[in-house]
Coordinates of N, CA, C and O in Angstrom, one line a residue:
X5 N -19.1 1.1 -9.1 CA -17.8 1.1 -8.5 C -17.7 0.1 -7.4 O -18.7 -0.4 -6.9
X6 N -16.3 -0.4 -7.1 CA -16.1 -1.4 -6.1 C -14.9 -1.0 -5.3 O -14.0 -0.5 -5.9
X7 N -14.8 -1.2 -4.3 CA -13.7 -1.3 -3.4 C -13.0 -2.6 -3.5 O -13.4 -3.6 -2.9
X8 N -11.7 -2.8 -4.3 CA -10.8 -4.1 -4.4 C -9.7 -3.8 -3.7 O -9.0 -4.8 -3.5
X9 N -9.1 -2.5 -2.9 CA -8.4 -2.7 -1.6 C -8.3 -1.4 -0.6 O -8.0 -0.3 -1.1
X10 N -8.6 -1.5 0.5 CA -8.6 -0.2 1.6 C -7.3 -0.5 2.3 O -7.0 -1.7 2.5
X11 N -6.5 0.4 2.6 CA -5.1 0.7 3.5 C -5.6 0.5 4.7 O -6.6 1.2 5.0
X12 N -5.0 -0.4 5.8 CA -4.7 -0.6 6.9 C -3.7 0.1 7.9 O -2.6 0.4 7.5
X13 N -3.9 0.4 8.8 CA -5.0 1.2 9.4 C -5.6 2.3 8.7 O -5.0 2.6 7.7
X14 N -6.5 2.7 8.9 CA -7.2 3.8 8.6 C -6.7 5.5 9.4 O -6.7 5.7 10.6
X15 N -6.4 6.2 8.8 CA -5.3 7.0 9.7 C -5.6 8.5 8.8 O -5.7 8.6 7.6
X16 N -5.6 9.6 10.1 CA -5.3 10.8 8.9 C -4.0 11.2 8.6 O -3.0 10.6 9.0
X17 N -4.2 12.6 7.7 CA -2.4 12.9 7.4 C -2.9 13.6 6.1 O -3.9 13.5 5.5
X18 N -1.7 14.3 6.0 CA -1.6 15.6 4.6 C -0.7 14.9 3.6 O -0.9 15.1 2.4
X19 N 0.5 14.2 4.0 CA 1.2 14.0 3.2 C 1.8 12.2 3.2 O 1.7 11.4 4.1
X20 N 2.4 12.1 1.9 CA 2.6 10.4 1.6 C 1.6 9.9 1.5 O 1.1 9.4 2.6
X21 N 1.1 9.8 0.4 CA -0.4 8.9 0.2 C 0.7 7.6 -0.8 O 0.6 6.4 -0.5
X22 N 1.2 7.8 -1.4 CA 1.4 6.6 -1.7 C 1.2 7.2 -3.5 O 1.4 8.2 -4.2
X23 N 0.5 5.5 -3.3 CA -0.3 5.6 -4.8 C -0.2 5.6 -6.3 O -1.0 6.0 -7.2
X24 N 1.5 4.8 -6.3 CA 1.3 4.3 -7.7 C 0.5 2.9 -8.2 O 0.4 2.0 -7.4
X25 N 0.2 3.0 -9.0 CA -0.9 1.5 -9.6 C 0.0 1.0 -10.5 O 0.8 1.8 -11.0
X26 N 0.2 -0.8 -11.0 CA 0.8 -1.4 -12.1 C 0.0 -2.7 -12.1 O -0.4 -3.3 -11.1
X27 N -0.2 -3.0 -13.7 CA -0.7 -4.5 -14.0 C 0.4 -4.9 -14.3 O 1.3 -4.4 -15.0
X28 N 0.5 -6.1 -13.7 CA 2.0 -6.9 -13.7 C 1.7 -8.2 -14.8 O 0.6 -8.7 -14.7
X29 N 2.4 -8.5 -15.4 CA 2.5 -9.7 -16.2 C 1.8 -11.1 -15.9 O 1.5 -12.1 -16.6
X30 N 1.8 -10.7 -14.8 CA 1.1 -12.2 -13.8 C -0.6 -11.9 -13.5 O -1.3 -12.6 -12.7
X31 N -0.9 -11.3 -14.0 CA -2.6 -10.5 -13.7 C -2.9 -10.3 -12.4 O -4.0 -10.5 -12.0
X32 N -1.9 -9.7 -11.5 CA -2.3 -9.3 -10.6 C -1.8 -7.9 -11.2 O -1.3 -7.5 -12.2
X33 N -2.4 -6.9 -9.3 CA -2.2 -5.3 -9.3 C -1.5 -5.4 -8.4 O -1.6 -6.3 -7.5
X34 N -0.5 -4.2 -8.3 CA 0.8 -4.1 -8.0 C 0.3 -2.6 -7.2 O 0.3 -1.7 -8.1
X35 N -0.2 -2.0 -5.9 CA -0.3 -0.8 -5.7 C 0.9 -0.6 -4.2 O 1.2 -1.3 -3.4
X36 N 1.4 1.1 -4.6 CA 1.9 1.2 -3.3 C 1.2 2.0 -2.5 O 0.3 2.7 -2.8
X37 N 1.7 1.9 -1.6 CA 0.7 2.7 0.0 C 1.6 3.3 1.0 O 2.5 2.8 1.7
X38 N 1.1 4.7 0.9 CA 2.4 5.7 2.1 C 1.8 5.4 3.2 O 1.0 4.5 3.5
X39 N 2.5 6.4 4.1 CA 2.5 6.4 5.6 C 1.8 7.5 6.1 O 1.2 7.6 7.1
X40 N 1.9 8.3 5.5 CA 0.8 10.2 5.7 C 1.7 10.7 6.9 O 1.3 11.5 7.7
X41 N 3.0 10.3 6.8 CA 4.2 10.9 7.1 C 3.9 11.1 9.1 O 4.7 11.7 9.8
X42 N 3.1 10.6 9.5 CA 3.1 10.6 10.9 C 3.8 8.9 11.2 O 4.7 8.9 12.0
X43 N 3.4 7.5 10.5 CA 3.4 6.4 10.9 C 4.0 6.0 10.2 O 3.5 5.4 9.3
X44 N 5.5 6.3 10.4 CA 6.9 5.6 9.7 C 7.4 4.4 10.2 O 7.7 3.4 9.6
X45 N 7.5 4.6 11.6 CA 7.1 2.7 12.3 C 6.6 2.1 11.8 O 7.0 1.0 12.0
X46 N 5.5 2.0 10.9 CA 4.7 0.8 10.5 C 5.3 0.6 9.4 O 4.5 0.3 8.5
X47 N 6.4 0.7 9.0 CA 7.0 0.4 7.4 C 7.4 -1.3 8.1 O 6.5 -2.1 7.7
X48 N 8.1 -1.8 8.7 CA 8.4 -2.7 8.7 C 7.7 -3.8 9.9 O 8.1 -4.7 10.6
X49 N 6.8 -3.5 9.8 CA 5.6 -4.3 10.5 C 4.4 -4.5 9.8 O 3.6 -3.6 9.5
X50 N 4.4 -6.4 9.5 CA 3.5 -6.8 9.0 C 1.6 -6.9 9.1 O 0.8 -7.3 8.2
X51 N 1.4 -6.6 10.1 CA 0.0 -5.9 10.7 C -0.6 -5.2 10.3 O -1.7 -4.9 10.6
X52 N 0.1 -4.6 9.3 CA -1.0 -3.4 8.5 C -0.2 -3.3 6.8 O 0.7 -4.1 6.6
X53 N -0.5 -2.4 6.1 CA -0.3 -2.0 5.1 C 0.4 -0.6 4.5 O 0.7 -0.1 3.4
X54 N 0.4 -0.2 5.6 CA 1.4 1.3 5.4 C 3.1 1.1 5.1 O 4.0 0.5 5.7
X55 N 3.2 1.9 3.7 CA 4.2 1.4 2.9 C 4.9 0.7 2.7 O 6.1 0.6 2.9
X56 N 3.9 -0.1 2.3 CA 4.2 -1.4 1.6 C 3.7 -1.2 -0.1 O 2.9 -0.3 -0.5
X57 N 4.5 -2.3 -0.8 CA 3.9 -2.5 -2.3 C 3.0 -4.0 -1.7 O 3.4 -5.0 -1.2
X58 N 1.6 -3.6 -2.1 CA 0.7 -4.7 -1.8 C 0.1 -5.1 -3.3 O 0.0 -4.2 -4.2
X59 N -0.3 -6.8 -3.6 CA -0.8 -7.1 -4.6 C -1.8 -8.0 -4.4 O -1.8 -8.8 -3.5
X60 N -3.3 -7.9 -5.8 CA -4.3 -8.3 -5.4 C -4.6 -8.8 -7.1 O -4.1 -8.4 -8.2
X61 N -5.6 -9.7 -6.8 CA -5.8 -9.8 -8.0 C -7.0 -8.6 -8.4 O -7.5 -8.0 -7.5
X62 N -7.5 -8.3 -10.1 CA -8.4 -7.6 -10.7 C -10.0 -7.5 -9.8 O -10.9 -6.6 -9.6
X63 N -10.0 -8.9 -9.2 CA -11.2 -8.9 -8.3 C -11.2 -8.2 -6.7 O -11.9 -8.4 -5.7
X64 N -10.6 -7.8 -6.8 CA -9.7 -8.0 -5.5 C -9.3 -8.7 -4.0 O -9.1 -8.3 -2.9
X65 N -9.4 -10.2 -4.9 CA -8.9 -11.5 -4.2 C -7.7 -11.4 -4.0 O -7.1 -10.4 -4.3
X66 N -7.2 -12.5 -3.4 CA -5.7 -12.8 -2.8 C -4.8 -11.6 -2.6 O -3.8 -11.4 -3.1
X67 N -5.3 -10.8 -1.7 CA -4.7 -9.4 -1.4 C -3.2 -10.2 -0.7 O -3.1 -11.4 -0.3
X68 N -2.1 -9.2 -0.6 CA -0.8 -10.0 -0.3 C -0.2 -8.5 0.0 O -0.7 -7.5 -0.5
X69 N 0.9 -8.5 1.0 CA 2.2 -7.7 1.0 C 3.0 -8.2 0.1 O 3.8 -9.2 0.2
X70 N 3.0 -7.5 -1.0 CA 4.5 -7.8 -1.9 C 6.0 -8.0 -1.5 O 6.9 -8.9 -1.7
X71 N 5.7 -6.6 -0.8 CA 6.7 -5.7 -0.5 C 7.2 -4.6 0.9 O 7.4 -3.4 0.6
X72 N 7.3 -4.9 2.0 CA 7.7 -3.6 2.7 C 9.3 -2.8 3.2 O 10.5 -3.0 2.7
X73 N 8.9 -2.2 3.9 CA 10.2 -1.2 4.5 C 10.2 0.2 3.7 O 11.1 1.0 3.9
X74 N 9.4 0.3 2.8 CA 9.4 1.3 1.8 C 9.6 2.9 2.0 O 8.9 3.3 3.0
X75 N 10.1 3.7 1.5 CA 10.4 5.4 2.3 C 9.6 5.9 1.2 O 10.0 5.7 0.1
X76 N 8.1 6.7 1.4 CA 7.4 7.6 0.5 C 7.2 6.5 -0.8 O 6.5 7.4 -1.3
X77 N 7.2 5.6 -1.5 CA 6.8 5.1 -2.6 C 5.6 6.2 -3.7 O 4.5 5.6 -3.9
X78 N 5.7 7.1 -4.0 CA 4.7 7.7 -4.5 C 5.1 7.5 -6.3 O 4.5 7.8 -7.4
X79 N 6.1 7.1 -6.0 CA 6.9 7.4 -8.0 C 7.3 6.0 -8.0 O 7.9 5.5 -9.0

């Protein structure tokens, strides 16, 4: 096994993990990432990774924010 991406910050919480996966047409991975329902501020701050759709390639090179501002992304 390998670690190709860990969520920023590292944080606890019961709920909003996030966690849909997609291979996109472009060969990257398309994952989203919740908030664990305490750190909804960090939706729109680029500093971290909490709910955002982030993409990386199969290696998990060129890690990127796709996507933020996101509410719960789980579906």
């Amino acid at each position: 096994l390998q670690v190709l991406f860990r969520q920023t910050p590292l944080v606890e919480g019961h709920n909003h993990f996030g966690s849909r996966l997609a291979y996109g047409r472009d060969g990257f991975i398309y994952l989203s990432t919740g908030d664990r329902w305490d750190y909804k501020e960090l939706a729109q701050k680029l500093d971290n990774t909490m709910r955002k759709i982030v993409r990386f390639r199969p290696d998990g090179s060129a890690q990127e924010i796709y996507s933020y501002g996101h509410r719960n992304v789980q579906a």
